[in-house]
PDB file of C-alpha atoms in Angstrom:
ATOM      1  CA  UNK A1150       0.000   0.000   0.000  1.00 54.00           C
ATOM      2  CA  UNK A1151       1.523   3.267  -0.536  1.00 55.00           C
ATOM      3  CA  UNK A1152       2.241   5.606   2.127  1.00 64.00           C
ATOM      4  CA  UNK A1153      -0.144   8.801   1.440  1.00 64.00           C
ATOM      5  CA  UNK A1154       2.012  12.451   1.453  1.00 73.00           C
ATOM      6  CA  UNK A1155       1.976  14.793   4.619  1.00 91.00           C
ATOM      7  CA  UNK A1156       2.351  17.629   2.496  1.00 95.00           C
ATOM      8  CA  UNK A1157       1.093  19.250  -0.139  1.00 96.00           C
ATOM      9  CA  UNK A1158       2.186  21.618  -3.397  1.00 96.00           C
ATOM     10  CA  UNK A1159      -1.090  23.595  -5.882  1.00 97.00           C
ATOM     11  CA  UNK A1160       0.352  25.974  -8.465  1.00 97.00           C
ATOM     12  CA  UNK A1161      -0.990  28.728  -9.985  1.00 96.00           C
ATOM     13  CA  UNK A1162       0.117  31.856 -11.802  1.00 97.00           C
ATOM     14  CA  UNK A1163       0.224  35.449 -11.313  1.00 97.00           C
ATOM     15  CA  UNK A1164       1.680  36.975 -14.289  1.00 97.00           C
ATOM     16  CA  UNK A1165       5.253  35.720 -14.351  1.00 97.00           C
ATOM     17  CA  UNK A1166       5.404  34.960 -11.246  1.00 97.00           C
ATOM     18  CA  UNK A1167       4.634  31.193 -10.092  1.00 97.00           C
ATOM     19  CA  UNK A1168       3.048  30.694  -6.683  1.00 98.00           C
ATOM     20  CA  UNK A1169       3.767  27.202  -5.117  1.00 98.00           C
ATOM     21  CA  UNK A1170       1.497  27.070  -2.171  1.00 98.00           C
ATOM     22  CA  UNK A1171       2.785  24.244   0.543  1.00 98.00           C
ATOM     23  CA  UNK A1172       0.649  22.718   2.815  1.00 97.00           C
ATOM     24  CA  UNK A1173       1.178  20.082   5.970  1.00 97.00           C
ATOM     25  CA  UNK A1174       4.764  18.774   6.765  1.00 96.00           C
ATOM     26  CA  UNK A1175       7.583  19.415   5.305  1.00 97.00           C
ATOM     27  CA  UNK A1176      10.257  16.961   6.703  1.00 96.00           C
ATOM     28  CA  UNK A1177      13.086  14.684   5.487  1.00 95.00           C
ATOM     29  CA  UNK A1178      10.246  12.342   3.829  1.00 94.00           C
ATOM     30  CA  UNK A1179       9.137  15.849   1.845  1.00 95.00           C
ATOM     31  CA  UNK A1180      12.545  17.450   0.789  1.00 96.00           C
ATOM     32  CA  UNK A1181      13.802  15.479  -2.061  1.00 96.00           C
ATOM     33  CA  UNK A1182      10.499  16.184  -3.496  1.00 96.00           C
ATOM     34  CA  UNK A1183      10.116  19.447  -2.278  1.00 97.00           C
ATOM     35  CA  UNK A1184      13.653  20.730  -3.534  1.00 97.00           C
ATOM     36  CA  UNK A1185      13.043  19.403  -7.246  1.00 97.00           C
ATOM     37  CA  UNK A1186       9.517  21.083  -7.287  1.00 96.00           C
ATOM     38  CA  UNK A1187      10.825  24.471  -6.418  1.00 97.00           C
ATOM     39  CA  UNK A1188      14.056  24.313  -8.779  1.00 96.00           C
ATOM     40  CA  UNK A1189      11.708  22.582 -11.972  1.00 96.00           C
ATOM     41  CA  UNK A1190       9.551  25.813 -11.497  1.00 95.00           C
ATOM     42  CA  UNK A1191      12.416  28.043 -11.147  1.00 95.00           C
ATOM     43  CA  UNK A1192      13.411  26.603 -14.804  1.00 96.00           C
ATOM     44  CA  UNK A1193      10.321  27.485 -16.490  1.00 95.00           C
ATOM     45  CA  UNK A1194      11.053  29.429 -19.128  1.00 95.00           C
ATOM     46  CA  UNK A1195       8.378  31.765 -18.374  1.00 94.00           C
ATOM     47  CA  UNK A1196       8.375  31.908 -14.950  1.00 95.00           C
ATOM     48  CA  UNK A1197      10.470  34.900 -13.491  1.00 96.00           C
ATOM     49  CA  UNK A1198       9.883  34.527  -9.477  1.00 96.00           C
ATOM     50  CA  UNK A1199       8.557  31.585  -7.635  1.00 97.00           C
ATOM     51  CA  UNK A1200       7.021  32.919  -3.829  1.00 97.00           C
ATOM     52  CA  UNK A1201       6.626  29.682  -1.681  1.00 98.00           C
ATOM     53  CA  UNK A1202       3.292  30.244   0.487  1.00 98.00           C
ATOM     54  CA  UNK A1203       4.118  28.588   3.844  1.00 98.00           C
ATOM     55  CA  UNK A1204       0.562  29.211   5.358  1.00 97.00           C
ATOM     56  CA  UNK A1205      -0.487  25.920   5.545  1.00 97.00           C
ATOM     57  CA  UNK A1206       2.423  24.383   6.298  1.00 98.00           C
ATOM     58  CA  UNK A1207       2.208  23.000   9.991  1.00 96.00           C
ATOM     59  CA  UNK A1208       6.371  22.205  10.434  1.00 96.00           C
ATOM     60  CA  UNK A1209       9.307  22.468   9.329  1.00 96.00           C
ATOM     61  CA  UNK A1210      12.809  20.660   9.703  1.00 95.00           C
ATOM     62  CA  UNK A1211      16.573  21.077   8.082  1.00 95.00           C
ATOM     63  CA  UNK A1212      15.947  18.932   5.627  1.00 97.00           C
ATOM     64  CA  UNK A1213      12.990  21.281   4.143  1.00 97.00           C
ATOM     65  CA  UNK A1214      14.699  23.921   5.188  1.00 96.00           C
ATOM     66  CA  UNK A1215      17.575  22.626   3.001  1.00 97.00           C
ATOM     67  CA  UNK A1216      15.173  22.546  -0.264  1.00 98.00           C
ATOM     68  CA  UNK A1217      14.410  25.978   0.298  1.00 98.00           C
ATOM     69  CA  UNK A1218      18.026  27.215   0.408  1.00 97.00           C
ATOM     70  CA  UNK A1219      18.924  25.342  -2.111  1.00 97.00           C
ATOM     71  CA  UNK A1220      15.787  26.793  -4.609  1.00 97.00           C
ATOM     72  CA  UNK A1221      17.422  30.263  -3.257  1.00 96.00           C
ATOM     73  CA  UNK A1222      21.124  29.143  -4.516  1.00 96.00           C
ATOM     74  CA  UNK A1223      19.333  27.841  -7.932  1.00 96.00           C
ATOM     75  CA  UNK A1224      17.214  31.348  -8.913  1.00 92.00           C
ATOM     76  CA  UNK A1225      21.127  33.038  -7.976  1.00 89.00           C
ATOM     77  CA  UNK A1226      22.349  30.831 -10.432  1.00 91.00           C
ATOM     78  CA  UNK A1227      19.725  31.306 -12.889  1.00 92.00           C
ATOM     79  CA  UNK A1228      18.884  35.554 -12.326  1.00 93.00           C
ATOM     80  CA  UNK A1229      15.398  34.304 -10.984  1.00 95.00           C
ATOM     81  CA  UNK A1230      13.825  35.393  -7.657  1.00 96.00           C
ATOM     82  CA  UNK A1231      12.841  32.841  -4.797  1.00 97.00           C
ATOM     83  CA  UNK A1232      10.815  34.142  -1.966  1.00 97.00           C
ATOM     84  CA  UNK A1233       8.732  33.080   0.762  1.00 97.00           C
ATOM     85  CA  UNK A1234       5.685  34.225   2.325  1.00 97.00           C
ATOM     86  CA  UNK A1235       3.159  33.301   4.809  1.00 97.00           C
ATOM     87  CA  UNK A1236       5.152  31.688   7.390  1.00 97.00           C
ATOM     88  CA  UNK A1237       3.474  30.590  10.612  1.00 96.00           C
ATOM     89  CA  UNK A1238       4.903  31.384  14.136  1.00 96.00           C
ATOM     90  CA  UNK A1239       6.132  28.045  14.475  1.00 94.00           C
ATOM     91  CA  UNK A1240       7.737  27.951  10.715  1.00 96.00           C
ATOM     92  CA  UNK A1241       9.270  31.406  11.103  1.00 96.00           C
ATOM     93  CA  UNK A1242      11.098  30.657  14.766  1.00 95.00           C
ATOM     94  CA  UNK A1243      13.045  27.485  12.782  1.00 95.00           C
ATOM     95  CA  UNK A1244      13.419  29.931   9.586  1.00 96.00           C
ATOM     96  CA  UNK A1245      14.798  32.820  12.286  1.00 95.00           C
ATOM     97  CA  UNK A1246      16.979  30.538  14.680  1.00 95.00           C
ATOM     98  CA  UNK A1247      18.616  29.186  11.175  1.00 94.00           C
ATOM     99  CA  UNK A1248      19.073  32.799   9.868  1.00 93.00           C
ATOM    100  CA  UNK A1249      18.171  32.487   6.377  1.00 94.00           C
ATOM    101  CA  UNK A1250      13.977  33.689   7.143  1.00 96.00           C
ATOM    102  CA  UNK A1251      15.854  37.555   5.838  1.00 93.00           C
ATOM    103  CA  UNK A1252      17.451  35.706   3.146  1.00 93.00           C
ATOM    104  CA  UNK A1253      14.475  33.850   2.137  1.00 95.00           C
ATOM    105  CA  UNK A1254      11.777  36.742   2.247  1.00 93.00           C
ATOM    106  CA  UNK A1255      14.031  38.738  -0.272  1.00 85.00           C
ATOM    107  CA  UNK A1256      15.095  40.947   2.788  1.00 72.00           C
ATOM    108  CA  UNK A1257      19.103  40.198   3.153  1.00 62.00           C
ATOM    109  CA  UNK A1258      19.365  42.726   6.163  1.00 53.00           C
TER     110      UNK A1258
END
């Protein structure tokens, strides 16, 4: 039987901008996943910024926290913006303790 997903990913568009709204947990089991969604949106051709929506998202470990960085180092590479928004209490304290919540909000002071 396979295991169901405790997180989630809907797209949709605003201009060139992609919005990747997450949802549930994002944990070791997620970030594989979760890193190759952000950076294969980040390559769209038409796609200029990609803003993660953390609203739903209930927690949040290094390993997720890893896919996000690394969607960050990917737009650097590529001239592309990578942003958050949305993040929870709970979300934001790991995002703050790790230092990259600045970083990741498109805010590097």
């Amino acid at each position: 039987m396979a295991e169901t997903p405790l997180w989630s990913s809907r797209l949709h568009d605003e201009g060139t901008t992609r919005i990747i709204a997450l949802g549930g947990e994002l944990d070791l089991a997620a970030a594989d996943e979760l890193r190759l969604t952000l950076i294969d949106q980040l390559d769209e051709p038409a796609t200029e910024a990609v803003v993660a929506d953390l609203s739903a998202v209930i927690f949040l470990d290094s390993a997720a926290l890893g896919a996000l960085v690394a969607a960050l180092n990917h737009c650097h590479r590529t001239g592309k913006s990578f942003t958050i928004t949305g993040a929870s209490p709970s979300v934001r304290q790991v995002l703050d303790i790790t230092g990259v919540y600045q970083l990741l909000i498109g805010n590097p002071d």
